[in-house]
Short mmCIF file of C-alpha atoms in Angstrom, two decimals:
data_model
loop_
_atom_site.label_atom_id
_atom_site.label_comp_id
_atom_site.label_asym_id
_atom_site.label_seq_id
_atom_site.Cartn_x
_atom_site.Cartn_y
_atom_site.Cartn_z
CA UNK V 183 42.89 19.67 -127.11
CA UNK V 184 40.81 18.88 -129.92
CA UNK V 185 39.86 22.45 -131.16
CA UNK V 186 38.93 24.73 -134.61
CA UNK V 187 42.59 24.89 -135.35
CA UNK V 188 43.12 21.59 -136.31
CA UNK V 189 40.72 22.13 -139.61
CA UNK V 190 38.75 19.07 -138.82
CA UNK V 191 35.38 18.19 -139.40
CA UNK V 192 33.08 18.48 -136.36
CA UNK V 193 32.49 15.25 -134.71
CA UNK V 194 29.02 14.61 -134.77
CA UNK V 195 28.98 16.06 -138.04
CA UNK V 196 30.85 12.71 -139.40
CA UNK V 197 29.24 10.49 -136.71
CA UNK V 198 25.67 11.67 -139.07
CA UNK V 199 27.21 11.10 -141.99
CA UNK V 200 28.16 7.45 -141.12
CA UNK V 201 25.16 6.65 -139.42
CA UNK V 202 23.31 4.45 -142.10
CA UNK V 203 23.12 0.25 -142.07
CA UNK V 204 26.43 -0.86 -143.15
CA UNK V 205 27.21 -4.98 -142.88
CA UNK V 206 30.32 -6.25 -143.07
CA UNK V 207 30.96 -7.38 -146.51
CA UNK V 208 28.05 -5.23 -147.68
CA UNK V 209 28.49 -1.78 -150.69
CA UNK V 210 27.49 0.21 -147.96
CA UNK V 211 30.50 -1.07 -145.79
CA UNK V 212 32.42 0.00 -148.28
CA UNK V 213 31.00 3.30 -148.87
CA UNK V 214 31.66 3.78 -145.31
CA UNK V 215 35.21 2.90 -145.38
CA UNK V 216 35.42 5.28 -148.42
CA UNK V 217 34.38 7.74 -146.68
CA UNK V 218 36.89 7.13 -143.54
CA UNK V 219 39.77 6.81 -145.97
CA UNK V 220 38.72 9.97 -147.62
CA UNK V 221 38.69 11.94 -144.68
CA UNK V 222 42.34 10.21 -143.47
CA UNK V 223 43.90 11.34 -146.38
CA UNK V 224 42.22 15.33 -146.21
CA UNK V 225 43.51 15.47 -142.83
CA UNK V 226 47.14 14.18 -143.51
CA UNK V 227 46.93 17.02 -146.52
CA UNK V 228 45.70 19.70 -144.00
CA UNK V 229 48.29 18.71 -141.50
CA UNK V 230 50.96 18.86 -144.57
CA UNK V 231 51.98 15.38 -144.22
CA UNK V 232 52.77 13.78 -147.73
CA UNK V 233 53.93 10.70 -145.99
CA UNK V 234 50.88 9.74 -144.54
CA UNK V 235 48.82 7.95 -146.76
CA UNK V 236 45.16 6.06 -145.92
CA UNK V 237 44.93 2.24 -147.15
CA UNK V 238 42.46 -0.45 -147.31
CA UNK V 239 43.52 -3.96 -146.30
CA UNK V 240 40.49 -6.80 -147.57
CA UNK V 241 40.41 -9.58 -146.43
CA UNK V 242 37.69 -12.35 -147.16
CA UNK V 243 34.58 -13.24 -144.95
CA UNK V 244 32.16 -16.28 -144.96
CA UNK V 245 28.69 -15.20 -145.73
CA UNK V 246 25.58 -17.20 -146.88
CA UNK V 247 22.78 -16.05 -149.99
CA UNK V 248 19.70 -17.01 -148.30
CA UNK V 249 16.80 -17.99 -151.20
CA UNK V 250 13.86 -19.10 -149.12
CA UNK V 251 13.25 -18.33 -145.12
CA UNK V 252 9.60 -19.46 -143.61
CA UNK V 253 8.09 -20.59 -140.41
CA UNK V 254 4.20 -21.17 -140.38
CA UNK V 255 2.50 -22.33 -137.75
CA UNK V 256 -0.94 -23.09 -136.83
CA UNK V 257 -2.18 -21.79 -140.40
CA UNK V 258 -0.03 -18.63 -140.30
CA UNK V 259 3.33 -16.87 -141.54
CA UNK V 260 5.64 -16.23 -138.75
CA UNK V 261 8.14 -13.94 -138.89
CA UNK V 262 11.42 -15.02 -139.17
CA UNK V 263 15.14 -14.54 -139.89
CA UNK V 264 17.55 -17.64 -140.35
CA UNK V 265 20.60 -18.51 -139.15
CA UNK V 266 23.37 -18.20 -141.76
CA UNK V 267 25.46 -21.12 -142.57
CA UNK V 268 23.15 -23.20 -140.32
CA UNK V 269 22.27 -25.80 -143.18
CA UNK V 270 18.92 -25.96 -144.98
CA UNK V 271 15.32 -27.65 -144.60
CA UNK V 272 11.96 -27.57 -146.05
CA UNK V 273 9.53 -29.91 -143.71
CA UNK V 274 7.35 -29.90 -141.09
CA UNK V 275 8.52 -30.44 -137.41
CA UNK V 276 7.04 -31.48 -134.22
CA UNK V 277 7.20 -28.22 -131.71
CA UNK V 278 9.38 -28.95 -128.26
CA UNK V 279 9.70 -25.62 -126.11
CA UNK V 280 12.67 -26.58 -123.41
CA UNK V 281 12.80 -24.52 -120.56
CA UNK V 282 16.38 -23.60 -119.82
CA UNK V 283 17.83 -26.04 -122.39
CA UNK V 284 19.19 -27.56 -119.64
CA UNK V 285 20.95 -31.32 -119.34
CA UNK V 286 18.12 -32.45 -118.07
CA UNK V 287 15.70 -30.27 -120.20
CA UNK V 288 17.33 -32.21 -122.85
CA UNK V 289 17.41 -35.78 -121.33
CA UNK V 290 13.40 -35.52 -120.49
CA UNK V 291 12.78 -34.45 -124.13
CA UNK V 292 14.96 -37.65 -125.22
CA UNK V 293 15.43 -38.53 -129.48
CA UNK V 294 14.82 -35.14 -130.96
CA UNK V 295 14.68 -36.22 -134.34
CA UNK V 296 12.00 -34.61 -136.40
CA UNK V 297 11.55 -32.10 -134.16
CA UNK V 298 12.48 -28.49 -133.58
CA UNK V 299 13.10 -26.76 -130.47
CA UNK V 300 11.87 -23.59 -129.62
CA UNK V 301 14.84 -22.27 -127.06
CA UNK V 302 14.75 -18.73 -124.91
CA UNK V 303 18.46 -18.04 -126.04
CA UNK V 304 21.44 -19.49 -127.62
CA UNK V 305 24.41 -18.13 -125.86
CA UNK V 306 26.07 -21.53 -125.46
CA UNK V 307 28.07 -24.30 -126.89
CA UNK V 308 27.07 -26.47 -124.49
CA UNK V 309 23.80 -26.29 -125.73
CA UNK V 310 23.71 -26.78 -129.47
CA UNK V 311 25.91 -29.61 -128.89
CA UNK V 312 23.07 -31.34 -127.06
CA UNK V 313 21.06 -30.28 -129.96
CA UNK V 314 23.26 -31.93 -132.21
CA UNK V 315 23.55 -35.34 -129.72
CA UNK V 316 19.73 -35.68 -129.69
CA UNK V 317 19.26 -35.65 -133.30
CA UNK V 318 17.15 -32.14 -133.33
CA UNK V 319 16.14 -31.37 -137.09
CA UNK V 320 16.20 -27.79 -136.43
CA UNK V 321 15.98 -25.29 -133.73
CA UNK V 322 14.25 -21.54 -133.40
CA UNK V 323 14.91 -18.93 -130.75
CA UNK V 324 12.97 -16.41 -129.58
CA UNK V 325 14.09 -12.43 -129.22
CA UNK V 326 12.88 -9.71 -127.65
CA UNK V 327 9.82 -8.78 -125.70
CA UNK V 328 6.23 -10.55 -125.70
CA UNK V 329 5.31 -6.99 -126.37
CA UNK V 330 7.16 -6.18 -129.16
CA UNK V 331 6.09 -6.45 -132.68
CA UNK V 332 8.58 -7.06 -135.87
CA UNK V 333 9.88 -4.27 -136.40
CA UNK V 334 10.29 -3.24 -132.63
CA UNK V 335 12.01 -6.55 -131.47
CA UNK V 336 14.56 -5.66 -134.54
CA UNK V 337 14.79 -9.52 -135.58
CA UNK V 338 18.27 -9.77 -138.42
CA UNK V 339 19.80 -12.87 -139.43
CA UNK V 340 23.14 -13.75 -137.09
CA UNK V 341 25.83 -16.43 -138.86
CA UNK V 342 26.13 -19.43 -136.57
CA UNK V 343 29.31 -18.86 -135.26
CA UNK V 344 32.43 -21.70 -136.22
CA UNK V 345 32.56 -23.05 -132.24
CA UNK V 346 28.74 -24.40 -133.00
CA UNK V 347 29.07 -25.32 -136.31
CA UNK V 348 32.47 -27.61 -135.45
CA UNK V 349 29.60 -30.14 -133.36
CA UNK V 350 27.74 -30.38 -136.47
CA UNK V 351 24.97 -28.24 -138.66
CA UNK V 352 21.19 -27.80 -137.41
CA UNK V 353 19.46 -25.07 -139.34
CA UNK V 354 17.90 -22.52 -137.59
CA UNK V 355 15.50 -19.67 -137.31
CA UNK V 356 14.91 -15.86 -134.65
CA UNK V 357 11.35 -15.34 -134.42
CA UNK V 358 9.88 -12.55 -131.76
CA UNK V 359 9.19 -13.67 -128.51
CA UNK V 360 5.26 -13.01 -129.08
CA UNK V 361 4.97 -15.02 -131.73
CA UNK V 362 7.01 -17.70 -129.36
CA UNK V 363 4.14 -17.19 -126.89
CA UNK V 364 1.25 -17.31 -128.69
CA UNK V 365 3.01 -20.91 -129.87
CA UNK V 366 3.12 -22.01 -126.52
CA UNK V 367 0.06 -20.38 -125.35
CA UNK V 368 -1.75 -22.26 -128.13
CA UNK V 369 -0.40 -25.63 -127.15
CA UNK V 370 0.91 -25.70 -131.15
CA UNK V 371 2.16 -29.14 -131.67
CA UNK V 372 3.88 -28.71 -135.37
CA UNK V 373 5.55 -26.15 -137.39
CA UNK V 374 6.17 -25.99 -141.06
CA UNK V 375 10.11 -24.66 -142.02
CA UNK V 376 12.02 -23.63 -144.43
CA UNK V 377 15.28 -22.83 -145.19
CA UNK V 378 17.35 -22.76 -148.34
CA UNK V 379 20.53 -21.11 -148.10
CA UNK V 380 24.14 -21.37 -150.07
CA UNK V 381 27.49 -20.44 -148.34
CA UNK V 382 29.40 -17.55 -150.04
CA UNK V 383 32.54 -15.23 -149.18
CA UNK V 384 32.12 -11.45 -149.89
CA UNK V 385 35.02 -9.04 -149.23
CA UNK V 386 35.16 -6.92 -146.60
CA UNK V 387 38.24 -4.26 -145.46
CA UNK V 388 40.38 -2.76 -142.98
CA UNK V 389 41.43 0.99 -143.41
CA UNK V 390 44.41 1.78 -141.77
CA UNK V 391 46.99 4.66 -141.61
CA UNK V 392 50.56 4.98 -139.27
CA UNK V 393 52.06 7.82 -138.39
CA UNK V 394 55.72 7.45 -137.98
CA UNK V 395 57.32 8.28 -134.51
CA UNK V 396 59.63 11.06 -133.74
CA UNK V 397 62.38 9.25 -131.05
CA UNK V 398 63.10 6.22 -133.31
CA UNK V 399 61.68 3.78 -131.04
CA UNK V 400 60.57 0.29 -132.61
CA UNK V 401 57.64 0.27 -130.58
CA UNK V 402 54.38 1.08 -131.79
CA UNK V 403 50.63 1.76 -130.84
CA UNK V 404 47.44 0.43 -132.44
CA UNK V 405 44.77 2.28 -132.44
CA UNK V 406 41.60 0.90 -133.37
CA UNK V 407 37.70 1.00 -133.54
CA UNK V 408 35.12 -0.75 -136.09
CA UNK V 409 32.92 0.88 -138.53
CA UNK V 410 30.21 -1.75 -139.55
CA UNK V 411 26.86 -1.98 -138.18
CA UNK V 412 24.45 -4.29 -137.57
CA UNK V 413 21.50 -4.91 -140.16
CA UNK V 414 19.13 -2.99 -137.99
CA UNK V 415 19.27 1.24 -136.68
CA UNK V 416 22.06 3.43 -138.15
CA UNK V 417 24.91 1.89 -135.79
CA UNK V 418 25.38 5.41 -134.67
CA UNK V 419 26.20 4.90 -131.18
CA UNK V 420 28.00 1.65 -132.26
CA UNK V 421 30.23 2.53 -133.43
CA UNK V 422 29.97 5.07 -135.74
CA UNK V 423 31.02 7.54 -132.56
CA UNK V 424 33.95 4.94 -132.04
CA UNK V 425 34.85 5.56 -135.96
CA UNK V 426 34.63 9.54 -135.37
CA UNK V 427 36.42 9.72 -132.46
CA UNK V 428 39.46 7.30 -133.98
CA UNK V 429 39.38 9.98 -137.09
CA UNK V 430 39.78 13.19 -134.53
CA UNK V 431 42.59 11.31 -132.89
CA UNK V 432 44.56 10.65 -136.35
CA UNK V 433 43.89 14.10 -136.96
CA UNK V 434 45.46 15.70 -133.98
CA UNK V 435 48.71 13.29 -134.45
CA UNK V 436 49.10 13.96 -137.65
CA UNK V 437 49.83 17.27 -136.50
CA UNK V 438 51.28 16.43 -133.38
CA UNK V 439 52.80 13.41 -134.02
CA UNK V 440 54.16 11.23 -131.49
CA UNK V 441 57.65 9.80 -130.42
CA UNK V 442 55.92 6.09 -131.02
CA UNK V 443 54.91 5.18 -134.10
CA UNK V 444 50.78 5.04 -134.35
CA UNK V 445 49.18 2.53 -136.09
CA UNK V 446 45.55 3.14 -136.89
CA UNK V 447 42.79 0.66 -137.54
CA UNK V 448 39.24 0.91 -138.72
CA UNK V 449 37.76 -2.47 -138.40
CA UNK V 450 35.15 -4.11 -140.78
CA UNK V 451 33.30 -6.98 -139.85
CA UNK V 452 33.40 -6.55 -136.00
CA UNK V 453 29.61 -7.27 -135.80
CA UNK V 454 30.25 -10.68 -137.73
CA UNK V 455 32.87 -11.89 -134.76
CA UNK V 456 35.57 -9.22 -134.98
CA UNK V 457 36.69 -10.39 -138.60
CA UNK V 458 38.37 -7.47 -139.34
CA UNK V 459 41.05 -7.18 -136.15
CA UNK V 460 41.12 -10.84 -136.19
CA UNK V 461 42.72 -10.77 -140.00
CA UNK V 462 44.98 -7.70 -139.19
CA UNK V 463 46.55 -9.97 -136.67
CA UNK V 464 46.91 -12.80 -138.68
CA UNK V 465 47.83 -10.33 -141.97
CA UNK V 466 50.49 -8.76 -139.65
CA UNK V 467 52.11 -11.28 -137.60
CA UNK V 468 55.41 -9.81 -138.26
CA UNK V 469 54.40 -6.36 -136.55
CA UNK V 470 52.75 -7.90 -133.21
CA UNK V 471 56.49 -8.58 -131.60
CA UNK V 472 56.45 -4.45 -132.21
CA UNK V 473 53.62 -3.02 -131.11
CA UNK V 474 52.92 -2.62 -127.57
CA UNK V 475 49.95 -1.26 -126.37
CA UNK V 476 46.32 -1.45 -128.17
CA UNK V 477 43.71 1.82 -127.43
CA UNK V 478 40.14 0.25 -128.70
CA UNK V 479 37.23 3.16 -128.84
CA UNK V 480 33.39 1.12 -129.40
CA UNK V 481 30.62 3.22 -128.49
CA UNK V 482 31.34 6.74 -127.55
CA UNK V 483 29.39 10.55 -126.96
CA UNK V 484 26.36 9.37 -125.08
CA UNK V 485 24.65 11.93 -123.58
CA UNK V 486 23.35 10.29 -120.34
CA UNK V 487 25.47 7.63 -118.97
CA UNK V 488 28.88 7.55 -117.58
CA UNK V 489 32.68 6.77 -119.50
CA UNK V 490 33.81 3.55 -119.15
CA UNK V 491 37.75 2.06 -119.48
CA UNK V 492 38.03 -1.31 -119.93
CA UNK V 493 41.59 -2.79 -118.86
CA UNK V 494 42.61 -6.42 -120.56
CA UNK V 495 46.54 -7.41 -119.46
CA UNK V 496 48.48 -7.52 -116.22
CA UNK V 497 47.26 -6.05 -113.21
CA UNK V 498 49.61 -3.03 -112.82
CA UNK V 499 47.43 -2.22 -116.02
CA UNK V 500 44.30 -1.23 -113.90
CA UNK V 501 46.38 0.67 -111.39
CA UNK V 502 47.97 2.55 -114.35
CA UNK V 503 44.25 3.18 -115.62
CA UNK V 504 42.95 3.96 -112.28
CA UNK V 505 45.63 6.42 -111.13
CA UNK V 506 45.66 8.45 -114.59
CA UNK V 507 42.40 8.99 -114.16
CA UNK V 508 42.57 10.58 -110.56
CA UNK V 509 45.75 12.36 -112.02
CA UNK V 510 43.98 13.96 -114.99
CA UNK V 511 39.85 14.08 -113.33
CA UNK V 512 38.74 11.91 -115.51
CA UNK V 513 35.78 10.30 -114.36
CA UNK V 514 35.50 6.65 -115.31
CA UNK V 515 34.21 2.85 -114.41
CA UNK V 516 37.26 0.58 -114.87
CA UNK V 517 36.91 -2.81 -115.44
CA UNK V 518 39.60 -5.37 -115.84
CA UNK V 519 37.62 -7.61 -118.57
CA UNK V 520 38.13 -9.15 -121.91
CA UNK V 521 36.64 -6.27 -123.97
CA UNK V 522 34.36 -8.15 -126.65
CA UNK V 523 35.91 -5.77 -129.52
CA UNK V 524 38.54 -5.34 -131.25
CA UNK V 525 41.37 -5.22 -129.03
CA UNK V 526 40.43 -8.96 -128.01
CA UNK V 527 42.73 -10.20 -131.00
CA UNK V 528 45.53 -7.92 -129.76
CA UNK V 529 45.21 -9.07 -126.54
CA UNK V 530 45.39 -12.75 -127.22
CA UNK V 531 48.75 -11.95 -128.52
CA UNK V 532 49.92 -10.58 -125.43
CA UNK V 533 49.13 -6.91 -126.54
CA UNK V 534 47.79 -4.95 -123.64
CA UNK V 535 44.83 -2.93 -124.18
CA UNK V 536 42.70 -0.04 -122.85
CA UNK V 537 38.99 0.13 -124.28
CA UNK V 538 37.80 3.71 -124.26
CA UNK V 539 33.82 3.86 -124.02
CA UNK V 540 31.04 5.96 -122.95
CA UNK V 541 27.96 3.32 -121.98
CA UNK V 542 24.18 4.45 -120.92
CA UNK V 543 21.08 2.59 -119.61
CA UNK V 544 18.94 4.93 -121.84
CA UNK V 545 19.82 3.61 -125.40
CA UNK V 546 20.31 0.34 -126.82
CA UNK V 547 22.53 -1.12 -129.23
CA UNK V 548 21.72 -3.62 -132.26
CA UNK V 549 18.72 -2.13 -132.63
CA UNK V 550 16.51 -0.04 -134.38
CA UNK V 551 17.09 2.40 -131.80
CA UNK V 552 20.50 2.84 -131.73
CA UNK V 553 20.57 6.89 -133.52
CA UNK V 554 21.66 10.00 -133.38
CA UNK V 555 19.34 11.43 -130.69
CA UNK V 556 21.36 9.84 -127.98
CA UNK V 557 24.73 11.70 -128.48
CA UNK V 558 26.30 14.62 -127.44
CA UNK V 559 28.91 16.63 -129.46
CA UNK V 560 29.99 17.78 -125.80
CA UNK V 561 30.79 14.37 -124.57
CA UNK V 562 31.99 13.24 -127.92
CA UNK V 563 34.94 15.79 -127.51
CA UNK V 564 35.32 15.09 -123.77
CA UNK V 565 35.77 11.62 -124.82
CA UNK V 566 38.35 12.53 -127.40
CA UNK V 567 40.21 14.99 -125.50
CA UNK V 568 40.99 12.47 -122.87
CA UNK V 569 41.94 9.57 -125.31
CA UNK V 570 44.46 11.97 -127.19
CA UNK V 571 45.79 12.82 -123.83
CA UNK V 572 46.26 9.26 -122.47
CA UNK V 573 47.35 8.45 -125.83
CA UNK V 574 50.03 11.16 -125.80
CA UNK V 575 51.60 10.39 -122.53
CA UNK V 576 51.80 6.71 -123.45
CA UNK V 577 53.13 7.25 -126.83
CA UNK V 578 56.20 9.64 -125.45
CA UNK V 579 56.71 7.72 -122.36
CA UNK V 580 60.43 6.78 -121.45
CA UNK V 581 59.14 3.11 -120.75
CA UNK V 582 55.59 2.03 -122.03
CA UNK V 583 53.66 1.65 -118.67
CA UNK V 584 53.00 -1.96 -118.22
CA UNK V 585 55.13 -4.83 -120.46
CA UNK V 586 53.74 -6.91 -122.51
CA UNK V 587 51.80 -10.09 -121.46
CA UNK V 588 48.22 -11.17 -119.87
CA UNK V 589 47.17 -11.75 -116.20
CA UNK V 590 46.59 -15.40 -115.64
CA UNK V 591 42.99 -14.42 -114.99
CA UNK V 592 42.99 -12.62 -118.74
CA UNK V 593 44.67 -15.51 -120.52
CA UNK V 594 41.62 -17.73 -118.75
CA UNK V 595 38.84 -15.16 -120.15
CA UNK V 596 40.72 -14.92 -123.57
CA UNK V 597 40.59 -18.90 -123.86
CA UNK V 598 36.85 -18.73 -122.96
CA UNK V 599 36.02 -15.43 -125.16
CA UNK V 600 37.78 -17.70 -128.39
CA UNK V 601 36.63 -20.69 -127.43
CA UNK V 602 39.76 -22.74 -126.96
CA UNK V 603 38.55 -23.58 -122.66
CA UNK V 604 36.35 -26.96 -124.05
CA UNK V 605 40.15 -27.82 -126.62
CA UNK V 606 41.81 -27.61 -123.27
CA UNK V 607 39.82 -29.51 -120.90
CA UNK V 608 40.24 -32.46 -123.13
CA UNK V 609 44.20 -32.09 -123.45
#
């Protein structure tokens, strides 16, 4: 149990203090991780553990300095935020709205050069390629709600992802869904962009800390949860409760430690595309043949809503999850998924993982509503409590619970979630 004995800062009390905008990359990431490390190393002190020691890990990200960002249109300013890394223009454009940016949205609309296409979303590959293949000088997408205003539709510039960019480099530009409306509504035939934009690297971190194991077992757990934000809201929900809870854990085992060896891991840069797990794994190649299991904890405490494990390996892995839960009362919706966090990484190195959540219908996420009015010290702990129990058992099991490896199902849903499904159709 996670109680006043263990000297710990209350929970929500650090999920406040980390609730302010903190990019990956950005001084205020860093403050954040300060902050995390600060409170790793108090806790190892209070516990009386000299050999437990808080560290940061960098690592580099790719970022872009954006000088100039405009969309007018039918004698106005649009709001706008670009695309990083998407390229850079400064002309006017013939408007094309495609439906569903379908194949054969695309073939009716034919050469695209010159022009730039308004689109409803941008979740696909499939779909910038055609971009690219059509010649389109530059493309926009709309976000949110025709009811929403700037502010309220919580518009912040997103890189363009490597997968897109490897077909080729359109610049591009999120504008609210009214303004796409009134565009369309108005039969506009033209817009006026521009983009000027340099690529950079900044610096981001990892903070990490282990806590030996007690039987002598090479095994070992990672623990981990990120502690960016998104450029809009105070990321309290996500995943500044994820961050909390991951501290409370450390605390009780480094009191309590465990017979396998904990690794934990606070992740910058998951926002960005889960930079920060993704260069542990690649920092740490030698440890992956060691550790065995990965706990992830992204999004936590709600106060309405319902927990939520997330199971990514074989499929005794779900029965394990679903039977510890009727063994314990813990009331959950499991899901045998790729969890988009930071266990993915783990997992596509054959690392089982459980992702330990709390979701709700009543807040939202990379927004400007995602704060501290949502949350609930009560479930925080609740949350907690069960992780360090689950945790606990694993960790001083005879035999880890389910070996190492993914389900053939998994392995397809990793190669999708990275990207690597299109590389193997063409093998």
């Amino acid at each position: 149990m996670i109680g006043e004995s263990e000297n710990m800062k209350e929970l929500m009390n650090f999920v406040n203090e980390l609730s302010f905008v903190r990019v990956g990359g950005s001084e205020e990431e860093k403050k954040a991780a300060e902050l995390i490390l600060g409170e790793i190393n108090r806790m190892a002190e209070e516990a009386g553990r000299e050999d437990i020691r808080g560290e940061y890990m960098p690592f580099r990200i790719p970022d872009a300095k954006v000088r100039k960002c405009s969309v007018q249109a039918a004698g106005r300013e649009i709001a706008c935020v670009p695309y990083l890394r998407s390229g850079t223009i400064d002309r006017e454009c013939g408007l094309v709205y495609l439906d569903d940016a379908s194949e054969i949205d695309f073939a009716a609309a034919g050469n695209l050069e010159g022009k730039a296409v308004l689109l409803n979303r941008l979740v696909d590959e499939d779909v910038y390629r055609r971009l690219v293949k059509h010649g389109a000088s530059a493309f926009l997408v709309m976000q949110g709600k025709y009811y929403l205003g700037e502010r309220e539709v919580s518009l912040y510039p997103k890189r363009l992802q490597e997968h897109f960019t490897r077909n080729g480099l359109i610049p591009g530009f999120t504008i609210a869904a009214a303004d796409a409306l009134l565009l369309i509504q108005q039969d506009v035939r033209t817009v006026r962009l521009t983009l000027e934009q340099e690529d950079v690297e900044r610096e981001s971190r990892n903070v990490s800390a282990v806590i030996q194991g007690t039987c002598g077992k090479e095994e070992s757990i990672v623990l981990t949860a990120h502690y960016d934000s998104v450029p809009v809201g105070t990321g309290s929900w996500d995943n500044a409760t994820g961050a909390a809870a991951l501290l409370a854990i450390f605390g009780h085992f480094a009191a309590n430690p465990a017979g396998r060896t904990l690794r934990f891991l606070w992740c910058g840069s998951e926002e960005l595309g889960l930079l920060g797990s993704k260069a542990y794994v690649e920092q740490q190649k030698e440890l992956l043949d060691e550790i065995g299991f990965c706990f992830n904890f992204d999004m936590c405490g709600t106060a309405l809503g319902a927990n939520r494990i997330i199971v990514t390996g074989e499929k005794e892995l779900q029965t394990f999850a679903e039977q510890y839960c009727r063994l314990t009362g813990y009331s959950a919706e499991i899901k045998t998924q790729v969890h988009s966090s930071d266990s993915a990484p783990f997992c596509d190195n054959d690392i089982p993982a459980l992702g330990l959540s709390r979701g709700t219908a009543t807040a939202e996420i990379h927004t400007v509503h995602d704060l501290l009015p949502t949350l609930s010290e009560k479930q925080m702990r609740k949350n907690v409590e069960f992780a360090v129990r689950i945790i606990r058992d694993v960790a001083n099991a005879a035999v880890l619970p389910v070996k190492k490896g993914m389900s053939e199902e998994c392995r397809k849903e990793l190669d999708k979630y990275f990207h690597r499904e299109k590389e193997k159709e063409t093998k």
